mmCIF file of C-alpha atoms and ligand atoms in Angstrom:
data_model
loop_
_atom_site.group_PDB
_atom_site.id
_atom_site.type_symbol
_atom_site.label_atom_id
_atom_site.label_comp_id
_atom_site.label_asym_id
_atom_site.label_seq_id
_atom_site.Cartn_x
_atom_site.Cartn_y
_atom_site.Cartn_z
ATOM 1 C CA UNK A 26 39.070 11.666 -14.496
ATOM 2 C CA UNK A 27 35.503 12.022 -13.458
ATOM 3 C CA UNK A 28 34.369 15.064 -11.369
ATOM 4 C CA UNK A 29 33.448 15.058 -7.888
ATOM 5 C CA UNK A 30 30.658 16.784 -7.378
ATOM 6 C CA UNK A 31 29.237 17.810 -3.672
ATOM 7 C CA UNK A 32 25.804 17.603 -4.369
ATOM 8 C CA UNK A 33 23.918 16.135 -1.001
ATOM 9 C CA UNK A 34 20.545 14.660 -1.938
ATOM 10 C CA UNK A 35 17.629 15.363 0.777
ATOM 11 C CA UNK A 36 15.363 12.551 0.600
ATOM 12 C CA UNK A 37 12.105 14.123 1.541
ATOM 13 C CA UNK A 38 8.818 12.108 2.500
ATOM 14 C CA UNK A 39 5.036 14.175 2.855
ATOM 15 C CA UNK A 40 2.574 12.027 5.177
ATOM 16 C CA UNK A 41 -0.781 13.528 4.821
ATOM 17 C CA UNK A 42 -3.285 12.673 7.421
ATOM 18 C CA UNK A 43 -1.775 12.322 11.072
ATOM 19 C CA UNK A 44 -4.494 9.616 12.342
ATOM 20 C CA UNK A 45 -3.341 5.873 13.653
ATOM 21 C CA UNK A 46 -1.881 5.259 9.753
ATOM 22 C CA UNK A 47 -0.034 8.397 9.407
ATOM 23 C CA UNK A 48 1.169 8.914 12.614
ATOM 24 C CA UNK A 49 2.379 4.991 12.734
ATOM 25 C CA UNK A 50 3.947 5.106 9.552
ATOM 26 C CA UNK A 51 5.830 8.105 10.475
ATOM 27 C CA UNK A 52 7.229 6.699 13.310
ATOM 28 C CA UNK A 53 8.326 3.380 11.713
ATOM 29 C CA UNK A 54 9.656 6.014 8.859
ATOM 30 C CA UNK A 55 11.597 8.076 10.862
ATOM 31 C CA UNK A 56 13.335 4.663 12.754
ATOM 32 C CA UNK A 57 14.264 3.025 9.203
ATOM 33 C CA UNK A 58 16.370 5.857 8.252
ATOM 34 C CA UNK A 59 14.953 6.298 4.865
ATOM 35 C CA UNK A 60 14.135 9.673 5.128
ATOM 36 C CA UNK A 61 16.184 13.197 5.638
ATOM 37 C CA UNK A 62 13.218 14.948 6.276
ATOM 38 C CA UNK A 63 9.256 14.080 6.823
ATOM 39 C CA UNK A 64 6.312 16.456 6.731
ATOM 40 C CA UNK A 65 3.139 15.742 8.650
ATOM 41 C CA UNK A 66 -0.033 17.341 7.252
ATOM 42 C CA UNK A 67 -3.135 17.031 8.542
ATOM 43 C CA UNK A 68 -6.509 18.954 8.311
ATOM 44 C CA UNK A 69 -6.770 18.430 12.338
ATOM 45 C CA UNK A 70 -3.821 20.871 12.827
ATOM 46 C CA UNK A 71 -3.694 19.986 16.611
ATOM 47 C CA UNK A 72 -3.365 16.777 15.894
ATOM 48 C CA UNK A 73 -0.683 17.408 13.521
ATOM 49 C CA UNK A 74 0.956 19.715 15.640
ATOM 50 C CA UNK A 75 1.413 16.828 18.602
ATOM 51 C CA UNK A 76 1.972 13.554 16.126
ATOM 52 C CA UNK A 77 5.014 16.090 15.243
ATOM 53 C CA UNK A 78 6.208 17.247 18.823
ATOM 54 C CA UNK A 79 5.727 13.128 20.350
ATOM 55 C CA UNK A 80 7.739 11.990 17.342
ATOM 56 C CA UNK A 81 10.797 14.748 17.900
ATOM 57 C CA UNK A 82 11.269 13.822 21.484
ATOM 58 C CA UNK A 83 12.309 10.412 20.246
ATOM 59 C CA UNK A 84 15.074 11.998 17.790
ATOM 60 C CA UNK A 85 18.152 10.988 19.956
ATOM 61 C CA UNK A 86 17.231 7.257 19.901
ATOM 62 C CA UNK A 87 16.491 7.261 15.958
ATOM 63 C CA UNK A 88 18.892 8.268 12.527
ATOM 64 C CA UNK A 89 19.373 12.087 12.067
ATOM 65 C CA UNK A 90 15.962 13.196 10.798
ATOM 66 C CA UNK A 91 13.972 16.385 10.481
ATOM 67 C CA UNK A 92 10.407 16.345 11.167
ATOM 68 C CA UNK A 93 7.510 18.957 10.998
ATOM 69 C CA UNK A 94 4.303 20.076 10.349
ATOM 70 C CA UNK A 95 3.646 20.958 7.070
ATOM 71 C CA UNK A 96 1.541 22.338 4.764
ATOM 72 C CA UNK A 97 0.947 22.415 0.820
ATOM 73 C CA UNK A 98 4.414 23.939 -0.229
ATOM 74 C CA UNK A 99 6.293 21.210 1.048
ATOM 75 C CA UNK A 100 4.938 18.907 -2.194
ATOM 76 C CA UNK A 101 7.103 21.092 -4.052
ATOM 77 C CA UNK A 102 10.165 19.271 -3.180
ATOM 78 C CA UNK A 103 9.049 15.834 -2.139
ATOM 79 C CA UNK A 104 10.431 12.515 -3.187
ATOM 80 C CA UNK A 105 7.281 10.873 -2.031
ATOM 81 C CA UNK A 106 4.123 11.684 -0.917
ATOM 82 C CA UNK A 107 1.914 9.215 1.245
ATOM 83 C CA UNK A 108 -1.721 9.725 1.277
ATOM 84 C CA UNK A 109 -3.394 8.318 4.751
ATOM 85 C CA UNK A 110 -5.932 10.905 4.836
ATOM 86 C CA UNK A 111 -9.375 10.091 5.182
ATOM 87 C CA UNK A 112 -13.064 10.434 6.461
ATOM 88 C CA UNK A 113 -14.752 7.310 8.646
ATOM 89 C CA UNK A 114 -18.100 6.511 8.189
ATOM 90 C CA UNK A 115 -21.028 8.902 9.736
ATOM 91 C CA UNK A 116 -24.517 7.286 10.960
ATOM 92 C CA UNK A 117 -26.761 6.896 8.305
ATOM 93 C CA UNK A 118 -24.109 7.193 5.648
ATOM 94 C CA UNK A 119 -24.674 5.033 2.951
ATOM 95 C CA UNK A 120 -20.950 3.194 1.549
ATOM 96 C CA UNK A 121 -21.139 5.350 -2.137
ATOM 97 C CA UNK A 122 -21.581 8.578 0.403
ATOM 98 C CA UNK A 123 -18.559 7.495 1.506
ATOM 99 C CA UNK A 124 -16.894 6.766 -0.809
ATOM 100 C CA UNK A 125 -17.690 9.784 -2.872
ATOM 101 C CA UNK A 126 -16.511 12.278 0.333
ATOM 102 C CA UNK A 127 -12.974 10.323 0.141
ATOM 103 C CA UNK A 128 -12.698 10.603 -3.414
ATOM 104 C CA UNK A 129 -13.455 14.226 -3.460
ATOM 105 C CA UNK A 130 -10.579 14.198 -0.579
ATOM 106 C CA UNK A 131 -8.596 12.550 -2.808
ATOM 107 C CA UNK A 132 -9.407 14.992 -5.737
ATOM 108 C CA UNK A 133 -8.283 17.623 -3.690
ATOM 109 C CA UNK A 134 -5.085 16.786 -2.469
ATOM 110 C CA UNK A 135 -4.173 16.150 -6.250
ATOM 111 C CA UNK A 136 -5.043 19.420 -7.130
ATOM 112 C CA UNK A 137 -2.606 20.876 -4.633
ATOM 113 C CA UNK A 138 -0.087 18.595 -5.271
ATOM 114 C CA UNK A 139 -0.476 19.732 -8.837
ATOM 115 C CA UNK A 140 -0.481 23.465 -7.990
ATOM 116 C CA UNK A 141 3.148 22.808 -6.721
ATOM 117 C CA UNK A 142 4.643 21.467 -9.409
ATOM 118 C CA UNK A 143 5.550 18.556 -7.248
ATOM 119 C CA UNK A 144 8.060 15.866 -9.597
ATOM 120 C CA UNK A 145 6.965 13.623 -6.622
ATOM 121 C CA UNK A 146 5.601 10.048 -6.347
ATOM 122 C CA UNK A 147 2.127 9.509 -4.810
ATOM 123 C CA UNK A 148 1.580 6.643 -2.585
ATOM 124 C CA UNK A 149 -2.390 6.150 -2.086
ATOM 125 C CA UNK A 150 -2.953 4.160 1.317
ATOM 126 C CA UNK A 151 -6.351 5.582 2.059
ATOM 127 C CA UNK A 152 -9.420 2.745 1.487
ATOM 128 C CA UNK A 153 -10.798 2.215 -0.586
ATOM 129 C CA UNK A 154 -7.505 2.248 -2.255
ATOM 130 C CA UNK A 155 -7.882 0.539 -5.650
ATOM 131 C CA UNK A 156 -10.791 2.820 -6.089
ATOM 132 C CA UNK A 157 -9.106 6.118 -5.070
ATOM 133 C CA UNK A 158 -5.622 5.119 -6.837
ATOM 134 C CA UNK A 159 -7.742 4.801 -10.233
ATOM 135 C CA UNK A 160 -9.415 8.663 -8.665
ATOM 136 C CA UNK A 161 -5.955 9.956 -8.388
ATOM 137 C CA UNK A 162 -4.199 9.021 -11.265
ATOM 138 C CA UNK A 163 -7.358 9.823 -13.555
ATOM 139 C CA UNK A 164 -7.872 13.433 -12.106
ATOM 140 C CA UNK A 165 -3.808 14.025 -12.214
ATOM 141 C CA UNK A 166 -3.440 13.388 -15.637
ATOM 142 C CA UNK A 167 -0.087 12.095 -14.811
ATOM 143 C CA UNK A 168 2.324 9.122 -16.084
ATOM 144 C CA UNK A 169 -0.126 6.108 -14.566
ATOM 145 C CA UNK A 170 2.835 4.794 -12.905
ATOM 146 C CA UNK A 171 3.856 7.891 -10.624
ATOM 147 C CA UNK A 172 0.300 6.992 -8.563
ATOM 148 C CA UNK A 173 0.425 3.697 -6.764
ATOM 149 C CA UNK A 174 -1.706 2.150 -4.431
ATOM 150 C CA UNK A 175 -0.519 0.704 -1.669
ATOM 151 C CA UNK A 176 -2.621 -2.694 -2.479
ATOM 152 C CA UNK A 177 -2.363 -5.631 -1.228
ATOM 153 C CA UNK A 178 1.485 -5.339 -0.170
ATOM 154 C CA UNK A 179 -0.056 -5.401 3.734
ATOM 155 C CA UNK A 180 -1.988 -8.534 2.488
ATOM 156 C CA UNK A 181 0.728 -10.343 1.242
ATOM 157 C CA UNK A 182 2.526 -9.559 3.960
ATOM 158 C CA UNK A 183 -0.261 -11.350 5.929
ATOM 159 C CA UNK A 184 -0.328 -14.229 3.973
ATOM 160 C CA UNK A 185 3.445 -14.992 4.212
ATOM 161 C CA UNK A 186 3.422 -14.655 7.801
ATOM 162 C CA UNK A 187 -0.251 -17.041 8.077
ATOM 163 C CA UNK A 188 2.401 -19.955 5.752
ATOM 164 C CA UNK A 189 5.515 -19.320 7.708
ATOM 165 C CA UNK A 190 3.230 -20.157 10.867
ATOM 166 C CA UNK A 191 1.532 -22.962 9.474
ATOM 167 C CA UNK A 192 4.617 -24.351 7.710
ATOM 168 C CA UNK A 193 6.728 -23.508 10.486
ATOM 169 C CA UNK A 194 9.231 -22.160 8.160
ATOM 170 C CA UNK A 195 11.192 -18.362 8.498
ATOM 171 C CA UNK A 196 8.562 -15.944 7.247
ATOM 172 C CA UNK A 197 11.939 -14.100 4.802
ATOM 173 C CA UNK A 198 12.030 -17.569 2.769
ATOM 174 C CA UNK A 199 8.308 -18.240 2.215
ATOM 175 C CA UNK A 200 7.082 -16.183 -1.391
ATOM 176 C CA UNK A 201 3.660 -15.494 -1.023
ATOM 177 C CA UNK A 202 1.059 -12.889 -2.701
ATOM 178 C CA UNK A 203 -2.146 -11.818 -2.489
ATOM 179 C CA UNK A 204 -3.864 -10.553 -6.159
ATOM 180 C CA UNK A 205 -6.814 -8.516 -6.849
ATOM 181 C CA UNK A 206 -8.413 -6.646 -4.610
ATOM 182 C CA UNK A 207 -7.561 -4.506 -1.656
ATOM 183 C CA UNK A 208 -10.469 -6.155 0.143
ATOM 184 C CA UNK A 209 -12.961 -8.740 0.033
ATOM 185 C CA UNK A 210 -12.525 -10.124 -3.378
ATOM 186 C CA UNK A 211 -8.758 -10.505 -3.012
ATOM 187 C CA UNK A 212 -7.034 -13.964 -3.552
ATOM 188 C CA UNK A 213 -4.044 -15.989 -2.480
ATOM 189 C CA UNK A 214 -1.878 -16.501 -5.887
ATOM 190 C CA UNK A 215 -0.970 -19.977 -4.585
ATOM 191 C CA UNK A 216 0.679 -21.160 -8.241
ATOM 192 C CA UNK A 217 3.079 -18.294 -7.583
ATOM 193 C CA UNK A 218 3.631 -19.578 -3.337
ATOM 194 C CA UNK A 219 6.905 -21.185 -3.054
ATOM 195 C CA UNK A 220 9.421 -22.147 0.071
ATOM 196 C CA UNK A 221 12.831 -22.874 -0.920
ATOM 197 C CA UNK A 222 12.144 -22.410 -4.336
ATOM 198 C CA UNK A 223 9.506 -25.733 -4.495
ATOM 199 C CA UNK A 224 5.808 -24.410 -5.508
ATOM 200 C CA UNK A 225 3.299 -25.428 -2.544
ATOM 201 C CA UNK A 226 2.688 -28.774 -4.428
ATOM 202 C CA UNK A 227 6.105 -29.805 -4.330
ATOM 203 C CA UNK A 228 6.703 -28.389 -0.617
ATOM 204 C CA UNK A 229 3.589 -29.650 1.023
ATOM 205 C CA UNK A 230 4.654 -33.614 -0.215
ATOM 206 C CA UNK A 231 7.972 -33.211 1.734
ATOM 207 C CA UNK A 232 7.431 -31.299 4.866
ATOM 208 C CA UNK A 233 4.005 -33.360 5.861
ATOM 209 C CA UNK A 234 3.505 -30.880 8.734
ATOM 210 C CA UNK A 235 -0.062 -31.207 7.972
ATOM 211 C CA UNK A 236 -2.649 -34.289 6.944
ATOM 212 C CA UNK A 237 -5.348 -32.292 5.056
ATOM 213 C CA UNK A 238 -3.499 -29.615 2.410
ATOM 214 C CA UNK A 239 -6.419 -28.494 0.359
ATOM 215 C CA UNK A 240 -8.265 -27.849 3.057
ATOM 216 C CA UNK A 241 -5.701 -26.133 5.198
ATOM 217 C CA UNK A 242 -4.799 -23.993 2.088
ATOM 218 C CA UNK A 243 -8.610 -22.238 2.110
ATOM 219 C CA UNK A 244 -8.361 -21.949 5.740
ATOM 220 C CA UNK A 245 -5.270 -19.535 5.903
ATOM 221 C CA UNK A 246 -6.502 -17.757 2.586
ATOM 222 C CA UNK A 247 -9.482 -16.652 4.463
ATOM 223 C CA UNK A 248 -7.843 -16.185 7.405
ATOM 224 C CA UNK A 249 -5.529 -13.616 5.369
ATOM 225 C CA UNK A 250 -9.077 -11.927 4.029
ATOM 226 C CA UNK A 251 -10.609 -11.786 7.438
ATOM 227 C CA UNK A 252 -7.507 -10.300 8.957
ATOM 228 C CA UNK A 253 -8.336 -6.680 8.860
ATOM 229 C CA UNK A 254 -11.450 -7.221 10.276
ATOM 230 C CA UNK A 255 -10.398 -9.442 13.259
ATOM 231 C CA UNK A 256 -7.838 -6.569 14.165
ATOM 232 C CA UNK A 257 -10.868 -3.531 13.959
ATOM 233 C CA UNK A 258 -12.853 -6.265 16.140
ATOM 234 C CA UNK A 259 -10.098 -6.367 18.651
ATOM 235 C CA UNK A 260 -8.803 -2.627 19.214
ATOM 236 C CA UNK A 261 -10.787 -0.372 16.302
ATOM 237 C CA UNK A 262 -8.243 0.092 13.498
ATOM 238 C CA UNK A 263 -5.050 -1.651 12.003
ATOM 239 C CA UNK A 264 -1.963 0.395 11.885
ATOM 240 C CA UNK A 265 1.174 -1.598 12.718
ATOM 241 C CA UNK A 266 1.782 -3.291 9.999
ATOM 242 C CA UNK A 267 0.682 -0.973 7.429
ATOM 243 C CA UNK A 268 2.863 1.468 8.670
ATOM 244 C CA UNK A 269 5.604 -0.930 7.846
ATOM 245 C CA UNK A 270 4.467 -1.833 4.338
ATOM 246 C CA UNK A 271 4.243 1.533 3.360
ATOM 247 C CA UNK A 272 8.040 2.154 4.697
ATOM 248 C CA UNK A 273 8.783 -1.050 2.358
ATOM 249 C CA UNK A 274 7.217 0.385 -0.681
ATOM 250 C CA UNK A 275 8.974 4.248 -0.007
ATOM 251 C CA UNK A 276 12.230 2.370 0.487
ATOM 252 C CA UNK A 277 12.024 0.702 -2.844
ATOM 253 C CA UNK A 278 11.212 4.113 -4.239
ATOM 254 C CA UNK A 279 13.883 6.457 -2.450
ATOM 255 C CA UNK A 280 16.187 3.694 -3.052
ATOM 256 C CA UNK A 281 15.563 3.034 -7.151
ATOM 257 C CA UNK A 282 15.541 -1.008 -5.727
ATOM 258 C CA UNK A 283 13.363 -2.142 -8.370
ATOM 259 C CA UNK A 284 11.478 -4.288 -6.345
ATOM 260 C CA UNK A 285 8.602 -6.793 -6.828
ATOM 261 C CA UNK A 286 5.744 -5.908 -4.491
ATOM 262 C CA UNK A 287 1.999 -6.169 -5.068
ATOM 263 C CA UNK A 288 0.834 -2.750 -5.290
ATOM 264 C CA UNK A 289 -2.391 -1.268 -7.089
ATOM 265 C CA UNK A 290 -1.350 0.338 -10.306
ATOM 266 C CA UNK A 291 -3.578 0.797 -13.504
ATOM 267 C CA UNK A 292 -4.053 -1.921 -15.835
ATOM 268 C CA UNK A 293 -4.041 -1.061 -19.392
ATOM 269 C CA UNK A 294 -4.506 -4.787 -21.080
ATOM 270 C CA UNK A 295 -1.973 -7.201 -18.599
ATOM 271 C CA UNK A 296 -3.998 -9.997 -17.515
ATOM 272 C CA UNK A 297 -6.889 -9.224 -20.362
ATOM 273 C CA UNK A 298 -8.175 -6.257 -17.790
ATOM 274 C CA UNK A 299 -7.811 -2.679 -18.668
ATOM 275 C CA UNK A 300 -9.325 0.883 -16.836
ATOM 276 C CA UNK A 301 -8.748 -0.163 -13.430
ATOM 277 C CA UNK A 302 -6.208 -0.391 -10.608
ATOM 278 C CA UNK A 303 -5.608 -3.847 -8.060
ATOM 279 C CA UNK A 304 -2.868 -5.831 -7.259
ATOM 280 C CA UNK A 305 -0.554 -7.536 -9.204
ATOM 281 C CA UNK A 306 2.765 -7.980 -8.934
ATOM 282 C CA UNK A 307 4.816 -5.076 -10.381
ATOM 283 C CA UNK A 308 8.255 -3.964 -10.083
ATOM 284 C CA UNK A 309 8.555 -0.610 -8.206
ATOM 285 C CA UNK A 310 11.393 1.870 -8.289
ATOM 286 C CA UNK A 311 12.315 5.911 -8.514
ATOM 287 C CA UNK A 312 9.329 6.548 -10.520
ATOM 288 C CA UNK A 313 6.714 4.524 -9.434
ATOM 289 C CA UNK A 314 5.712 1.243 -10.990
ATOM 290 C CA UNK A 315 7.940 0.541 -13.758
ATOM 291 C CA UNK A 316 6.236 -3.035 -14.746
ATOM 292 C CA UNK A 317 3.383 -5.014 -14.343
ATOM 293 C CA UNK A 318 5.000 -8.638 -14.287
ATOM 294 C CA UNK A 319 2.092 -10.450 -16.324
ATOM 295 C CA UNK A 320 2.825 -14.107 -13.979
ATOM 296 C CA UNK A 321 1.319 -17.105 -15.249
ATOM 297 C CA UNK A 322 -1.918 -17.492 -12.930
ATOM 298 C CA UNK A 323 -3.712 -20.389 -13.001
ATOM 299 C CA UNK A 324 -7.176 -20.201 -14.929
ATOM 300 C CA UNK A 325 -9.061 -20.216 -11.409
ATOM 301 C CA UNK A 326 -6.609 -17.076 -10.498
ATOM 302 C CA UNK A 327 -7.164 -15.324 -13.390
ATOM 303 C CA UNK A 328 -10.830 -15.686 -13.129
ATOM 304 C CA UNK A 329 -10.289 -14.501 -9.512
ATOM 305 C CA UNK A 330 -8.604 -11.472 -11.145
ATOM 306 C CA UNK A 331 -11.304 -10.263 -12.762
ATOM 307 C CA UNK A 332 -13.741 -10.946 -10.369
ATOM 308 C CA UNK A 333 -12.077 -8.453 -8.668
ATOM 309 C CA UNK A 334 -11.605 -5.635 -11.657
ATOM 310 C CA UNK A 335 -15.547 -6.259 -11.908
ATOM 311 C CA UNK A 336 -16.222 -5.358 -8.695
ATOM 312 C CA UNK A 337 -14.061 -2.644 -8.458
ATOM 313 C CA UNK A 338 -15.058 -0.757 -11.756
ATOM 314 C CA UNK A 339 -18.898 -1.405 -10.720
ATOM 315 C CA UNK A 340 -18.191 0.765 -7.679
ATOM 316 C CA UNK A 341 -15.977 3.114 -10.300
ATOM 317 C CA UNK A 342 -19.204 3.256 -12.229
ATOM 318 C CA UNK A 343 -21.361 4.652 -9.300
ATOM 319 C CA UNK A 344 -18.899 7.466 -8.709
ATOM 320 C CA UNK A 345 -18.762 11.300 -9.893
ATOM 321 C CA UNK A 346 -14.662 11.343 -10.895
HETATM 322 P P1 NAD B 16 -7.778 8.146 11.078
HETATM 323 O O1 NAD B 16 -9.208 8.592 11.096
HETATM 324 O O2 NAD B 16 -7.086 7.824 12.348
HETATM 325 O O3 NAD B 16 -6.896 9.250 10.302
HETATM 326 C C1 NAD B 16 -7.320 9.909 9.148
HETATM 327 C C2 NAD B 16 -6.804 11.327 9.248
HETATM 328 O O4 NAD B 16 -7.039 11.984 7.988
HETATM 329 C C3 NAD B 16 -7.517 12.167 10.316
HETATM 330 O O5 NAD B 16 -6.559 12.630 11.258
HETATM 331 C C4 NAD B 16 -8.139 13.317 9.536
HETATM 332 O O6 NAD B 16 -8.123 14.546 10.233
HETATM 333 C C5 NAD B 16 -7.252 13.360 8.305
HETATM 334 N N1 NAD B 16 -7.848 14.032 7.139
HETATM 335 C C6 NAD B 16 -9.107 13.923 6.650
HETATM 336 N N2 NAD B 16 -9.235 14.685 5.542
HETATM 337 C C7 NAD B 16 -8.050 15.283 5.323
HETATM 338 C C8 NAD B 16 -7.542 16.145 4.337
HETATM 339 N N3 NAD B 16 -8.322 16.584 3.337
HETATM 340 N N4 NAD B 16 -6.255 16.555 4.419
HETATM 341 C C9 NAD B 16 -5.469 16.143 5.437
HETATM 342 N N5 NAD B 16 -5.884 15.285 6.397
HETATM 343 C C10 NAD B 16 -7.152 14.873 6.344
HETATM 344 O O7 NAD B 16 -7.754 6.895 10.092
HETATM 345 P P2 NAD B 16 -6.569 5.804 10.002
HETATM 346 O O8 NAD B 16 -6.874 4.657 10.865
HETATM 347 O O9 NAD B 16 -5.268 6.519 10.105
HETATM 348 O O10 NAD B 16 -6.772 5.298 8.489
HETATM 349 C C11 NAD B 16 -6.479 6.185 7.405
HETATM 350 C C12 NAD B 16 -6.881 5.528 6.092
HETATM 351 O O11 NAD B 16 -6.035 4.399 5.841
HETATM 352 C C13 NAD B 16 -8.315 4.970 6.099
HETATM 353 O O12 NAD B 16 -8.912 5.225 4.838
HETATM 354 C C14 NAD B 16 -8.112 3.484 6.304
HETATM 355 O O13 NAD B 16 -9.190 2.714 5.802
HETATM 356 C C15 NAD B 16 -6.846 3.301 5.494
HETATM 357 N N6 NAD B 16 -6.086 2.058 5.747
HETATM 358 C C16 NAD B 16 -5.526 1.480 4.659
HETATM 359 C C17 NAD B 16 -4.816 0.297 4.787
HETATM 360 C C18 NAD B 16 -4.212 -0.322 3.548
HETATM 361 O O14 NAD B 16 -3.617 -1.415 3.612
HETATM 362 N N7 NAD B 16 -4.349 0.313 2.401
HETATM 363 C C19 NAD B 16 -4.648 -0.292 6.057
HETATM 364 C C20 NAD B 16 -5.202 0.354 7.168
HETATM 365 C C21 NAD B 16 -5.931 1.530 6.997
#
């Protein structure tokens, strides 16, 4: 007969930076039950300090949680770590002065994390977050896979929700991604887009919800591009549904689920790319990204790919890792 053991796993989530990502996430984190217990660090320690005490007055409407401030010692134990931290642009800043002071952010928090002897996986949301997932996971040193990006999961997210709309079709049966590129450069996978299990060129023929498909098709892949910046234009930042997407990713973590989700990991050769991190579909689990799916892409797709890996290690290129 098999022991019974008593053994009570804590599942144990780090957020740092408390700002509109963070503190979002948190909130959405703490409501999905996911989590035993959720640390909020931020170099603003007032800020921290009242993300914390807002989010404990709602504990007897969500699942048991604990949540606190924290500080470096609680990477020790984590199961995950989410990095939202980050530095918006000054006046006269140029992009690569930017980009360099979120890096060396980056850098840092790695360091700690490393002091700690933390066993945990690192969720990068911070932008640009190809750029500082390839930062991380180059200065750690680690197993590539422990360091993950959170991509263009938000993206794809977009882009289902754009089809289900158009389509008029429930958003949890349309299969959508976005490749590439967190960012301008990204692009809809469409010979991967299916509803019902029929690709788009199969679907389109039989729901005729629309007269003019090709053309329709480019207008809700840029609409999915643009989306980020239509929401800054609107209210100044986007943190709903990020905060979601990142719950969705640390689920598939906490839970081993082994799930297929487009988040930034290293590529070392899938796809004929290697020495940089974007989107492709991978499957994610306990340790990180366990596989890079290598899909069949379409020649236009693939070219789209590594339009995007060009980009991305010509901004690599400028930086001092
Ligand atoms: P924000 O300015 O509201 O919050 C950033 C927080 O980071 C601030 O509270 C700041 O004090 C803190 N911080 C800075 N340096 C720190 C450090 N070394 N240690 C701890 N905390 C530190 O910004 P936001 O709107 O929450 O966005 C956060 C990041 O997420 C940005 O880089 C943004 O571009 C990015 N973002 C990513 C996605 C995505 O899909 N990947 C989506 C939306 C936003």
């Amino acid at each position: 007969m098999g022991e019974i053991t008593n053994s009570i796993i804590r599942r144990k989530v780090v957020i740092v930076g408390a700002g509109a990502v963070g503190s979002t996430h948190g909130y959405a984190l703490a409501q999905s039950g996911l989590a035993d217990e959720i640390a909020i660090i931020d170099n603003n320690e007032d800020l921290a300090r009242g993300q914390v005490l807002d989010l404990v007055h709602g504990q007897p409407f969500f699942p048991t949680v604990s949540i606190k401030v924290g500080d470096k010692k609680d990477y020790a134990n984590a199961n995950v770590i989410v990095i939202t931290a980050g530095t918006a642009q000054k006046p006269g800043e140029t992009r690569l002065q930017l980009l360099q002071k979120n890096a060396d952010i980056i850098k840092k928090i790695i360091a700690d994390i490393i002091d700690q002897n933390s066993n945990a996986v690192v969720l990068i949301v911070s932008n640009p977050v190809d750029i500082l997932t390839y930062v991380a996971i180059k200065h750690s040193g680690w197993e590539k896979g422990r360091i993950i990006g959170s991509g263009t999961v938000l993206d794809s997210a977009r882009f289902r929700y754009i089809l289900s709309a158009h389509c008029r079709v429930d958003v949890h049966n349309v299969h959508a991604y976005m490749l590439g590129e967190h960012g301008d450069s990204e692009f809809a996978a469409w010979s991967m887009t299916n509803i019902a299990g029929m690709p788009m060129g199969e679907y389109c023929p039989a729901c005729m919800n629309c007269s003019n498909w090709d053309l329709e098709r480019k207008k809700i892949e840029q609409e999915v591009r643009d989306s980020a910046y239509h929401i800054i234009g609107y209210k100044g930042a986007t943190y709903f549904a990020v905060g979601l997407a990142i719950v969705r990713i640390i689920g598939a973590i906490l839970r081993g689920q082994r799930s297929v989700m487009t988040v930034s990991t290293l590529l070392e050769g899938e796809f004929g790319l290697k020495d940089v991190c974007l989107s492709v579909p991978s499957i994610v689990s306990h340790k990180g990204v366990r596989k890079i799916i290598e899909s069949n892409l379409s020649e236009e797709e693939l070219g789209s790919l590594s339009g995007s890996a060009e980009i991305l290690k010509s901004a690599i290129r400028e930086l001092n890792l």
